[in-house]
Amino acid sequence: MLDLIPDLQSLGIEGASVAMLVMLILLLLTGMPLAFVTLLVALIFALGWMGPMAVPLISSRIFSFVNSFVFVSVPMFVLMAAILDRSGIARDLFDAMRLVGGRLRGGVALQTLVVAVILAAMSGIIGGEVILLGMLALPQMLRLGYDRKLAIGVCCAGGALGTMVPPSIVLIIYGLTANVSIGELFTASFLPGLMLAGFYAAYILIRAYLNPALAPVAEPDETTTAEKMRLLRALFLPIMVVVFVLGSIYGGIASVTEASAVGVVGVLLSTVIRGEFNGELVMGAVKQTLATVGMIVWIGIGATALVGVYNLMGGTRFVTELLKGISDEPVVIILCMMGILFFLGMFLDWVGIALLCMPIFVPVVISLGYDPVWFGVLFAMNMQVSFLSPPFGPAAFYLKSVTPPDISLGEIFQSLLPFIGLQILAVMMLIIFPGITGH
């Protein structure tokens, strides 16, 4: 079997890098999952470059990845999102925000954004958020006569804010991969996340007031005082969960891992108080969590093995010299990295991109004199674009699963173009004004 694997050292690091990239692309085109593609390529190149003795080195690197204590927070935050999906907390939260929207033009779209930010601060998982907003907000905006593309764009882009707003799973995986404090990443990303939400809100208001037909004002709602009080009480539990999770992290009371456990307990208590807690809800949430986290772990194992082999081959040094050779201006190198991430985001899952690229990019970023925390926020903002960009933007597919049949996938992607432009603007703002992150 080993005789079938050629001696790859004869290619040199340049030829081996090209061969590795080509093999990755060809295997991905067969439809094989990314986790197994990266594992297979890692094994072939380990045996072809270093021989059988390299395999224990790979396994020890994989063990150090999955053995990280902070990694425990990932299933906790995924479980929070899964429980939210199955409870009525998000629905009541949306209904309560209707009182805040009032008679403001574009009020329902703005209310959707506020709900999206609160949901993002509760769980950090975008799939469930996009589906929830598609089920709750989209029908209401279409019923009120909102422009279809504006309504679709708000639900997709708002749902994807979980990438930026702490506790973001994207930032946790970046922190694990780049060996950066996740608490610092959360602190640094808070203002940029709100900035992006502010861009969306400004865009909605400007378009609504320039062309009132795009966002009609909702008719006055004959809501009784008792109903208003019930809806306002519905705001209390979600906001308390956000305060306890983020407050414990920012206040230095708990680590990210401990805060994730606090969040799960908070969401479970919310379902008990609301009378929604039952075995079916718990089992469904646990199964969804196992499926999601299993996917993340397998991609992590494959990507860690591949990056480990490439490091042993001298690939990191090669890529560093290659990137630094692009220009003498550090900002040009950062822009090239953003371009690479943007391109990969059109075809690969963010987990794979983080685990494959960050171990190579982050040392270059540090050597250029940039802060890895700032770069982590920049990476998360770039991944915002990947969630919306065609041809494989996952947010569009999530929304399509709950939209009326007459809304095509093509129309969804067209609706997202202005919001992709706003995301790119936010990326440029972070590059021009790094102080936005506090780093």
GROMACS .gro file of C-alpha atoms in nm:
model
  439
    1MET     CA    1   0.000   0.000   0.000
    2LEU     CA    2   0.279   0.243   0.096
    3ASP     CA    3   0.457   0.164  -0.234
    4LEU     CA    4   0.165   0.325  -0.421
    5ILE     CA    5   0.237   0.667  -0.260
    6PRO     CA    6   0.510   0.855  -0.454
    7ASP     CA    7   0.807   1.030  -0.296
    8LEU     CA    8   0.663   1.380  -0.269
    9GLN     CA    9   0.986   1.538  -0.143
   10SER     CA   10   1.116   1.530  -0.501
   11LEU     CA   11   0.852   1.794  -0.589
   12GLY     CA   12   0.994   2.046  -0.343
   13ILE     CA   13   0.768   2.255  -0.120
   14GLU     CA   14   0.646   2.466  -0.415
   15GLY     CA   15   0.537   2.165  -0.623
   16ALA     CA   16   0.398   1.984  -0.317
   17SER     CA   17   0.187   2.291  -0.224
   18VAL     CA   18   0.036   2.302  -0.574
   19ALA     CA   19  -0.021   1.923  -0.571
   20MET     CA   20  -0.192   1.947  -0.229
   21LEU     CA   21  -0.422   2.227  -0.347
   22VAL     CA   22  -0.515   2.042  -0.669
   23MET     CA   23  -0.585   1.721  -0.476
   24LEU     CA   24  -0.806   1.908  -0.228
   25ILE     CA   25  -1.010   2.071  -0.507
   26LEU     CA   26  -1.051   1.747  -0.707
   27LEU     CA   27  -1.162   1.547  -0.403
   28LEU     CA   28  -1.406   1.820  -0.295
   29LEU     CA   29  -1.557   1.818  -0.646
   30THR     CA   30  -1.642   1.448  -0.598
   31GLY     CA   31  -1.877   1.552  -0.318
   32MET     CA   32  -1.671   1.394  -0.040
   33PRO     CA   33  -1.716   1.579   0.295
   34LEU     CA   34  -1.444   1.834   0.373
   35ALA     CA   35  -1.343   1.653   0.695
   36PHE     CA   36  -1.260   1.330   0.512
   37VAL     CA   37  -1.095   1.511   0.220
   38THR     CA   38  -0.852   1.691   0.452
   39LEU     CA   39  -0.779   1.372   0.650
   40LEU     CA   40  -0.707   1.173   0.332
   41VAL     CA   41  -0.482   1.442   0.184
   42ALA     CA   42  -0.300   1.480   0.518
   43LEU     CA   43  -0.234   1.104   0.533
   44ILE     CA   44  -0.111   1.085   0.171
   45PHE     CA   45   0.127   1.378   0.211
   46ALA     CA   46   0.249   1.263   0.554
   47LEU     CA   47   0.341   0.921   0.416
   48GLY     CA   48   0.474   1.059   0.086
   49TRP     CA   49   0.690   1.330   0.246
   50MET     CA   50   0.801   1.185   0.580
   51GLY     CA   51   0.703   0.819   0.584
   52PRO     CA   52   0.503   0.619   0.845
   53MET     CA   53   0.676   0.786   1.141
   54ALA     CA   54   0.480   1.106   1.073
   55VAL     CA   55   0.144   0.948   1.166
   56PRO     CA   56   0.198   0.963   1.548
   57LEU     CA   57   0.290   1.332   1.513
   58ILE     CA   58  -0.041   1.399   1.339
   59SER     CA   59  -0.243   1.209   1.601
   60SER     CA   60  -0.076   1.402   1.886
   61ARG     CA   61  -0.162   1.732   1.714
   62ILE     CA   62  -0.526   1.623   1.672
   63PHE     CA   63  -0.543   1.523   2.041
   64SER     CA   64  -0.421   1.867   2.153
   65PHE     CA   65  -0.699   2.029   1.943
   66VAL     CA   66  -0.990   1.820   2.075
   67ASN     CA   67  -0.849   1.824   2.431
   68SER     CA   68  -0.881   2.204   2.462
   69PHE     CA   69  -1.097   2.301   2.762
   70VAL     CA   70  -1.242   2.606   2.583
   71PHE     CA   71  -1.380   2.372   2.313
   72VAL     CA   72  -1.646   2.264   2.567
   73SER     CA   73  -1.816   2.603   2.513
   74VAL     CA   74  -1.897   2.512   2.150
   75PRO     CA   75  -2.154   2.236   2.225
   76MET     CA   76  -2.296   2.451   2.507
   77PHE     CA   77  -2.370   2.747   2.279
   78VAL     CA   78  -2.501   2.514   2.007
   79LEU     CA   79  -2.732   2.355   2.266
   80MET     CA   80  -2.858   2.703   2.363
   81ALA     CA   81  -2.944   2.771   1.999
   82ALA     CA   82  -3.115   2.433   1.960
   83ILE     CA   83  -3.335   2.494   2.266
   84LEU     CA   84  -3.421   2.842   2.135
   85ASP     CA   85  -3.522   2.686   1.802
   86ARG     CA   86  -3.772   2.461   1.976
   87SER     CA   87  -3.913   2.704   2.232
   88GLY     CA   88  -4.145   3.001   2.183
   89ILE     CA   89  -3.890   3.246   2.328
   90ALA     CA   90  -3.791   3.389   1.988
   91ARG     CA   91  -4.155   3.422   1.876
   92ASP     CA   92  -4.254   3.613   2.189
   93LEU     CA   93  -3.940   3.825   2.160
   94PHE     CA   94  -4.040   3.925   1.807
   95ASP     CA   95  -4.397   4.004   1.916
   96ALA     CA   96  -4.268   4.215   2.206
   97MET     CA   97  -4.042   4.417   1.976
   98ARG     CA   98  -4.352   4.509   1.773
   99LEU     CA   99  -4.437   4.752   2.053
  100VAL     CA  100  -4.098   4.921   2.007
  101GLY     CA  101  -4.124   4.949   1.627
  102GLY     CA  102  -4.438   5.156   1.657
  103ARG     CA  103  -4.535   5.375   1.362
  104LEU     CA  104  -4.178   5.420   1.234
  105ARG     CA  105  -4.140   5.369   0.858
  106GLY     CA  106  -3.944   5.049   0.811
  107GLY     CA  107  -4.020   4.971   1.177
  108VAL     CA  108  -4.083   4.598   1.124
  109ALA     CA  109  -3.749   4.560   0.942
  110LEU     CA  110  -3.570   4.746   1.224
  111GLN     CA  111  -3.753   4.536   1.481
  112THR     CA  112  -3.629   4.224   1.297
  113LEU     CA  113  -3.271   4.354   1.322
  114VAL     CA  114  -3.301   4.417   1.698
  115VAL     CA  115  -3.441   4.066   1.751
  116ALA     CA  116  -3.155   3.928   1.538
  117VAL     CA  117  -2.896   4.103   1.758
  118ILE     CA  118  -3.058   3.972   2.080
  119LEU     CA  119  -3.079   3.617   1.940
  120ALA     CA  120  -2.715   3.642   1.828
  121ALA     CA  121  -2.614   3.749   2.179
  122MET     CA  122  -2.798   3.447   2.320
  123SER     CA  123  -2.655   3.171   2.102
  124GLY     CA  124  -2.405   3.275   1.831
  125ILE     CA  125  -2.538   3.020   1.575
  126ILE     CA  126  -2.663   3.164   1.246
  127GLY     CA  127  -2.857   2.872   1.094
  128GLY     CA  128  -3.133   2.874   1.352
  129GLU     CA  129  -3.153   3.255   1.353
  130VAL     CA  130  -3.206   3.284   0.977
  131ILE     CA  131  -3.477   3.016   0.986
  132LEU     CA  132  -3.650   3.178   1.286
  133LEU     CA  133  -3.651   3.521   1.121
  134GLY     CA  134  -3.770   3.363   0.795
  135MET     CA  135  -4.063   3.206   0.980
  136LEU     CA  136  -4.151   3.503   1.203
  137ALA     CA  137  -4.048   3.827   1.032
  138LEU     CA  138  -4.059   3.756   0.658
  139PRO     CA  139  -4.433   3.667   0.640
  140GLN     CA  140  -4.521   3.977   0.843
  141MET     CA  141  -4.316   4.210   0.620
  142LEU     CA  142  -4.461   4.055   0.303
  143ARG     CA  143  -4.816   4.087   0.445
  144LEU     CA  144  -4.758   4.457   0.519
  145GLY     CA  145  -4.646   4.518   0.160
  146TYR     CA  146  -4.269   4.552   0.215
  147ASP     CA  147  -4.047   4.526  -0.090
  148ARG     CA  148  -3.969   4.153  -0.123
  149LYS     CA  149  -3.596   4.198  -0.176
  150LEU     CA  150  -3.562   4.430   0.123
  151ALA     CA  151  -3.755   4.189   0.347
  152ILE     CA  152  -3.551   3.887   0.230
  153GLY     CA  153  -3.221   4.074   0.272
  154VAL     CA  154  -3.303   4.188   0.626
  155CYS     CA  155  -3.390   3.834   0.740
  156CYS     CA  156  -3.076   3.678   0.587
  157ALA     CA  157  -2.828   3.950   0.681
  158GLY     CA  158  -2.980   3.997   1.027
  159GLY     CA  159  -2.970   3.625   1.096
  160ALA     CA  160  -2.601   3.611   1.001
  161LEU     CA  161  -2.509   3.867   1.270
  162GLY     CA  162  -2.440   3.573   1.503
  163THR     CA  163  -2.098   3.557   1.336
  164MET     CA  164  -1.998   3.893   1.485
  165VAL     CA  165  -2.200   3.940   1.804
  166PRO     CA  166  -2.058   3.755   2.108
  167PRO     CA  167  -2.082   3.467   2.196
  168SER     CA  168  -1.989   3.390   1.834
  169ILE     CA  169  -1.887   3.030   1.754
  170VAL     CA  170  -1.672   3.170   1.470
  171LEU     CA  171  -1.467   3.370   1.721
  172ILE     CA  172  -1.437   3.070   1.955
  173ILE     CA  173  -1.298   2.849   1.677
  174TYR     CA  174  -1.063   3.130   1.566
  175GLY     CA  175  -0.941   3.175   1.924
  176LEU     CA  176  -0.875   2.801   1.956
  177THR     CA  177  -0.692   2.788   1.623
  178ALA     CA  178  -0.490   3.108   1.664
  179ASN     CA  179  -0.425   3.061   2.037
  180VAL     CA  180  -0.585   3.397   2.117
  181SER     CA  181  -0.793   3.488   2.424
  182ILE     CA  182  -1.159   3.430   2.340
  183GLY     CA  183  -1.267   3.680   2.606
  184GLU     CA  184  -1.058   3.949   2.431
  185LEU     CA  185  -1.209   3.850   2.095
  186PHE     CA  186  -1.562   3.887   2.236
  187THR     CA  187  -1.480   4.230   2.378
  188ALA     CA  188  -1.317   4.343   2.052
  189SER     CA  189  -1.603   4.221   1.830
  190PHE     CA  190  -1.892   4.374   2.023
  191LEU     CA  191  -1.867   4.726   1.877
  192PRO     CA  192  -1.794   4.609   1.516
  193GLY     CA  193  -2.099   4.379   1.538
  194LEU     CA  194  -2.320   4.669   1.645
  195MET     CA  195  -2.157   4.885   1.375
  196LEU     CA  196  -2.260   4.636   1.106
  197ALA     CA  197  -2.614   4.618   1.248
  198GLY     CA  198  -2.613   5.000   1.241
  199PHE     CA  199  -2.516   4.997   0.872
  200TYR     CA  200  -2.811   4.768   0.801
  201ALA     CA  201  -3.046   4.992   1.001
  202ALA     CA  202  -2.925   5.307   0.820
  203TYR     CA  203  -2.970   5.135   0.483
  204ILE     CA  204  -3.327   5.033   0.572
  205LEU     CA  205  -3.422   5.383   0.692
  206ILE     CA  206  -3.262   5.561   0.394
  207ARG     CA  207  -3.435   5.335   0.142
  208ALA     CA  208  -3.768   5.350   0.330
  209TYR     CA  209  -3.776   5.730   0.343
  210LEU     CA  210  -3.647   5.781  -0.012
  211ASN     CA  211  -3.913   5.544  -0.145
  212PRO     CA  212  -4.197   5.503   0.109
  213ALA     CA  213  -4.361   5.232  -0.105
  214LEU     CA  214  -4.077   4.995  -0.013
  215ALA     CA  215  -4.169   4.989   0.357
  216PRO     CA  216  -4.531   5.089   0.436
  217VAL     CA  217  -4.610   5.199   0.790
  218ALA     CA  218  -4.800   4.932   0.982
  219GLU     CA  219  -5.157   5.011   1.080
  220PRO     CA  220  -5.208   5.095   1.449
  221ASP     CA  221  -5.239   4.776   1.652
  222GLU     CA  222  -5.530   4.755   1.891
  223THR     CA  223  -5.327   4.584   2.162
  224THR     CA  224  -5.479   4.583   2.510
  225THR     CA  225  -5.278   4.700   2.810
  226ALA     CA  226  -5.276   4.346   2.952
  227GLU     CA  227  -5.138   4.211   2.623
  228LYS     CA  228  -4.873   4.484   2.615
  229MET     CA  229  -4.763   4.390   2.965
  230ARG     CA  230  -4.747   4.021   2.866
  231LEU     CA  231  -4.533   4.104   2.563
  232LEU     CA  232  -4.300   4.327   2.766
  233ARG     CA  233  -4.257   4.046   3.020
  234ALA     CA  234  -4.153   3.823   2.729
  235LEU     CA  235  -3.851   4.053   2.682
  236PHE     CA  236  -3.732   3.993   3.037
  237LEU     CA  237  -3.611   3.631   3.012
  238PRO     CA  238  -3.406   3.662   2.689
  239ILE     CA  239  -3.242   3.986   2.806
  240MET     CA  240  -3.157   3.828   3.144
  241VAL     CA  241  -2.989   3.534   2.964
  242VAL     CA  242  -2.782   3.779   2.754
  243VAL     CA  243  -2.688   3.981   3.065
  244PHE     CA  244  -2.582   3.672   3.259
  245VAL     CA  245  -2.380   3.520   2.972
  246LEU     CA  246  -2.202   3.834   2.847
  247GLY     CA  247  -2.196   4.004   3.187
  248SER     CA  248  -2.019   3.708   3.346
  249ILE     CA  249  -1.757   3.710   3.068
  250TYR     CA  250  -1.696   4.086   3.054
  251GLY     CA  251  -1.715   4.119   3.432
  252GLY     CA  252  -1.441   3.860   3.476
  253ILE     CA  253  -1.673   3.644   3.687
  254ALA     CA  254  -1.664   3.341   3.456
  255SER     CA  255  -1.458   3.209   3.168
  256VAL     CA  256  -1.619   3.163   2.824
  257THR     CA  257  -1.668   2.791   2.896
  258GLU     CA  258  -1.834   2.857   3.232
  259ALA     CA  259  -2.050   3.134   3.083
  260SER     CA  260  -2.172   2.894   2.811
  261ALA     CA  261  -2.295   2.657   3.084
  262VAL     CA  262  -2.469   2.951   3.256
  263GLY     CA  263  -2.640   3.029   2.924
  264VAL     CA  264  -2.770   2.674   2.883
  265VAL     CA  265  -2.907   2.675   3.239
  266GLY     CA  266  -3.065   3.017   3.174
  267VAL     CA  267  -3.239   2.906   2.855
  268LEU     CA  268  -3.358   2.580   3.018
  269LEU     CA  269  -3.498   2.774   3.315
  270SER     CA  270  -3.673   3.007   3.070
  271THR     CA  271  -3.849   2.710   2.908
  272VAL     CA  272  -3.948   2.578   3.255
  273ILE     CA  273  -4.092   2.918   3.357
  274ARG     CA  274  -4.281   2.939   3.027
  275GLY     CA  275  -4.417   2.584   3.072
  276GLU     CA  276  -4.249   2.456   2.756
  277PHE     CA  277  -3.994   2.222   2.914
  278ASN     CA  278  -4.046   1.856   2.821
  279GLY     CA  279  -3.852   1.546   2.719
  280GLU     CA  280  -3.922   1.594   2.348
  281LEU     CA  281  -3.771   1.946   2.352
  282VAL     CA  282  -3.458   1.829   2.536
  283MET     CA  283  -3.401   1.520   2.318
  284GLY     CA  284  -3.453   1.716   1.996
  285ALA     CA  285  -3.210   1.987   2.109
  286VAL     CA  286  -2.949   1.729   2.216
  287LYS     CA  287  -2.971   1.543   1.882
  288GLN     CA  288  -2.932   1.869   1.687
  289THR     CA  289  -2.634   1.963   1.906
  290LEU     CA  290  -2.464   1.625   1.853
  291ALA     CA  291  -2.506   1.654   1.475
  292THR     CA  292  -2.370   2.010   1.458
  293VAL     CA  293  -2.081   1.960   1.699
  294GLY     CA  294  -1.992   1.626   1.538
  295MET     CA  295  -1.953   1.805   1.205
  296ILE     CA  296  -1.735   2.078   1.363
  297VAL     CA  297  -1.514   1.822   1.543
  298TRP     CA  298  -1.458   1.610   1.232
  299ILE     CA  299  -1.371   1.915   1.021
  300GLY     CA  300  -1.140   2.024   1.304
  301ILE     CA  301  -0.967   1.686   1.312
  302GLY     CA  302  -0.915   1.682   0.933
  303ALA     CA  303  -0.800   2.043   0.908
  304THR     CA  304  -0.569   2.011   1.211
  305ALA     CA  305  -0.407   1.702   1.058
  306LEU     CA  306  -0.362   1.872   0.719
  307VAL     CA  307  -0.215   2.192   0.864
  308GLY     CA  308   0.009   1.986   1.092
  309VAL     CA  309   0.150   1.790   0.796
  310TYR     CA  310   0.195   2.108   0.592
  311ASN     CA  311   0.383   2.270   0.883
  312LEU     CA  312   0.615   1.969   0.909
  313MET     CA  313   0.679   1.995   0.536
  314GLY     CA  314   0.789   2.358   0.581
  315GLY     CA  315   0.473   2.493   0.421
  316THR     CA  316   0.410   2.768   0.675
  317ARG     CA  317   0.754   2.918   0.610
  318PHE     CA  318   0.693   2.894   0.234
  319VAL     CA  319   0.350   3.065   0.253
  320THR     CA  320   0.489   3.335   0.487
  321GLU     CA  321   0.767   3.420   0.241
  322LEU     CA  322   0.518   3.407  -0.047
  323LEU     CA  323   0.277   3.649   0.121
  324LYS     CA  324   0.551   3.885   0.237
  325GLY     CA  325   0.689   3.888  -0.117
  326ILE     CA  326   0.362   4.031  -0.252
  327SER     CA  327   0.436   4.383  -0.128
  328ASP     CA  328   0.642   4.586   0.116
  329GLU     CA  329   0.317   4.741   0.243
  330PRO     CA  330   0.165   4.530   0.526
  331VAL     CA  331  -0.188   4.652   0.449
  332VAL     CA  332  -0.160   4.512   0.093
  333ILE     CA  333  -0.076   4.170   0.238
  334ILE     CA  334  -0.380   4.195   0.471
  335LEU     CA  335  -0.598   4.284   0.170
  336CYS     CA  336  -0.463   3.980  -0.018
  337MET     CA  337  -0.552   3.761   0.281
  338MET     CA  338  -0.903   3.909   0.283
  339GLY     CA  339  -0.931   3.834  -0.089
  340ILE     CA  340  -0.827   3.472  -0.034
  341LEU     CA  341  -1.075   3.433   0.254
  342PHE     CA  342  -1.352   3.597   0.047
  343PHE     CA  343  -1.286   3.356  -0.243
  344LEU     CA  344  -1.272   3.049  -0.017
  345GLY     CA  345  -1.590   3.164   0.156
  346MET     CA  346  -1.779   3.125  -0.171
  347PHE     CA  347  -1.710   2.749  -0.172
  348LEU     CA  348  -1.604   2.625   0.174
  349ASP     CA  349  -1.762   2.614   0.520
  350TRP     CA  350  -1.627   2.876   0.763
  351VAL     CA  351  -1.509   2.606   1.005
  352GLY     CA  352  -1.282   2.459   0.738
  353ILE     CA  353  -1.155   2.803   0.635
  354ALA     CA  354  -1.070   2.896   0.995
  355LEU     CA  355  -0.894   2.570   1.073
  356LEU     CA  356  -0.707   2.553   0.743
  357CYS     CA  357  -0.603   2.917   0.697
  358MET     CA  358  -0.561   3.069   1.043
  359PRO     CA  359  -0.263   2.857   1.158
  360ILE     CA  360  -0.082   2.985   0.845
  361PHE     CA  361  -0.217   3.343   0.830
  362VAL     CA  362  -0.196   3.442   1.198
  363PRO     CA  363   0.187   3.404   1.232
  364VAL     CA  364   0.223   3.624   0.921
  365VAL     CA  365  -0.016   3.882   1.070
  366ILE     CA  366   0.184   3.891   1.395
  367SER     CA  367   0.516   3.921   1.206
  368LEU     CA  368   0.372   4.222   1.019
  369GLY     CA  369   0.309   4.391   1.355
  370TYR     CA  370  -0.069   4.353   1.364
  371ASP     CA  371  -0.274   4.238   1.663
  372PRO     CA  372  -0.415   3.883   1.620
  373VAL     CA  373  -0.728   3.987   1.815
  374TRP     CA  374  -0.798   4.261   1.557
  375PHE     CA  375  -0.736   4.012   1.277
  376GLY     CA  376  -0.980   3.768   1.440
  377VAL     CA  377  -1.256   4.030   1.431
  378LEU     CA  378  -1.161   4.108   1.070
  379PHE     CA  379  -1.183   3.736   0.987
  380ALA     CA  380  -1.527   3.708   1.149
  381MET     CA  381  -1.648   4.011   0.951
  382ASN     CA  382  -1.515   3.852   0.631
  383MET     CA  383  -1.705   3.532   0.716
  384GLN     CA  384  -2.022   3.746   0.730
  385VAL     CA  385  -1.979   3.788   0.354
  386SER     CA  386  -1.928   3.414   0.304
  387PHE     CA  387  -2.264   3.339   0.467
  388LEU     CA  388  -2.444   3.550   0.207
  389SER     CA  389  -2.229   3.526  -0.107
  390PRO     CA  390  -2.328   3.304  -0.404
  391PRO     CA  391  -2.306   3.029  -0.514
  392PHE     CA  392  -2.309   2.848  -0.178
  393GLY     CA  393  -2.400   3.117   0.078
  394PRO     CA  394  -2.556   2.903   0.355
  395ALA     CA  395  -2.784   3.181   0.485
  396ALA     CA  396  -2.966   3.189   0.149
  397PHE     CA  397  -3.027   2.814   0.162
  398TYR     CA  398  -3.145   2.832   0.525
  399LEU     CA  399  -3.397   3.102   0.430
  400LYS     CA  400  -3.510   2.919   0.116
  401SER     CA  401  -3.613   2.623   0.334
  402VAL     CA  402  -3.889   2.833   0.498
  403THR     CA  403  -3.991   3.084   0.225
  404PRO     CA  404  -4.302   3.062   0.005
  405PRO     CA  405  -4.247   2.857  -0.314
  406ASP     CA  406  -4.264   3.166  -0.540
  407ILE     CA  407  -3.941   3.306  -0.386
  408SER     CA  408  -3.654   3.152  -0.583
  409LEU     CA  409  -3.296   3.102  -0.466
  410GLY     CA  410  -3.184   3.344  -0.741
  411GLU     CA  411  -3.412   3.616  -0.601
  412ILE     CA  412  -3.272   3.557  -0.251
  413PHE     CA  413  -2.912   3.599  -0.373
  414GLN     CA  414  -3.010   3.917  -0.565
  415SER     CA  415  -3.170   4.054  -0.247
  416LEU     CA  416  -2.845   3.999  -0.057
  417LEU     CA  417  -2.619   4.204  -0.287
  418PRO     CA  418  -2.669   4.543  -0.107
  419PHE     CA  419  -2.605   4.376   0.229
  420ILE     CA  420  -2.289   4.208   0.097
  421GLY     CA  421  -2.177   4.559  -0.008
  422LEU     CA  422  -2.239   4.684   0.348
  423GLN     CA  423  -2.040   4.391   0.490
  424ILE     CA  424  -1.745   4.471   0.261
  425LEU     CA  425  -1.772   4.835   0.375
  426ALA     CA  426  -1.752   4.713   0.737
  427VAL     CA  427  -1.440   4.507   0.653
  428MET     CA  428  -1.278   4.816   0.500
  429MET     CA  429  -1.372   5.025   0.806
  430LEU     CA  430  -1.198   4.774   1.034
  431ILE     CA  431  -0.885   4.784   0.816
  432ILE     CA  432  -0.879   5.165   0.797
  433PHE     CA  433  -0.981   5.222   1.160
  434PRO     CA  434  -0.853   4.924   1.363
  435GLY     CA  435  -0.927   5.117   1.683
  436ILE     CA  436  -1.294   5.021   1.640
  437THR     CA  437  -1.198   4.687   1.795
  438GLY     CA  438  -1.006   4.853   2.077
  439HIS     CA  439  -0.684   4.688   1.950
   0.00000   0.00000   0.00000
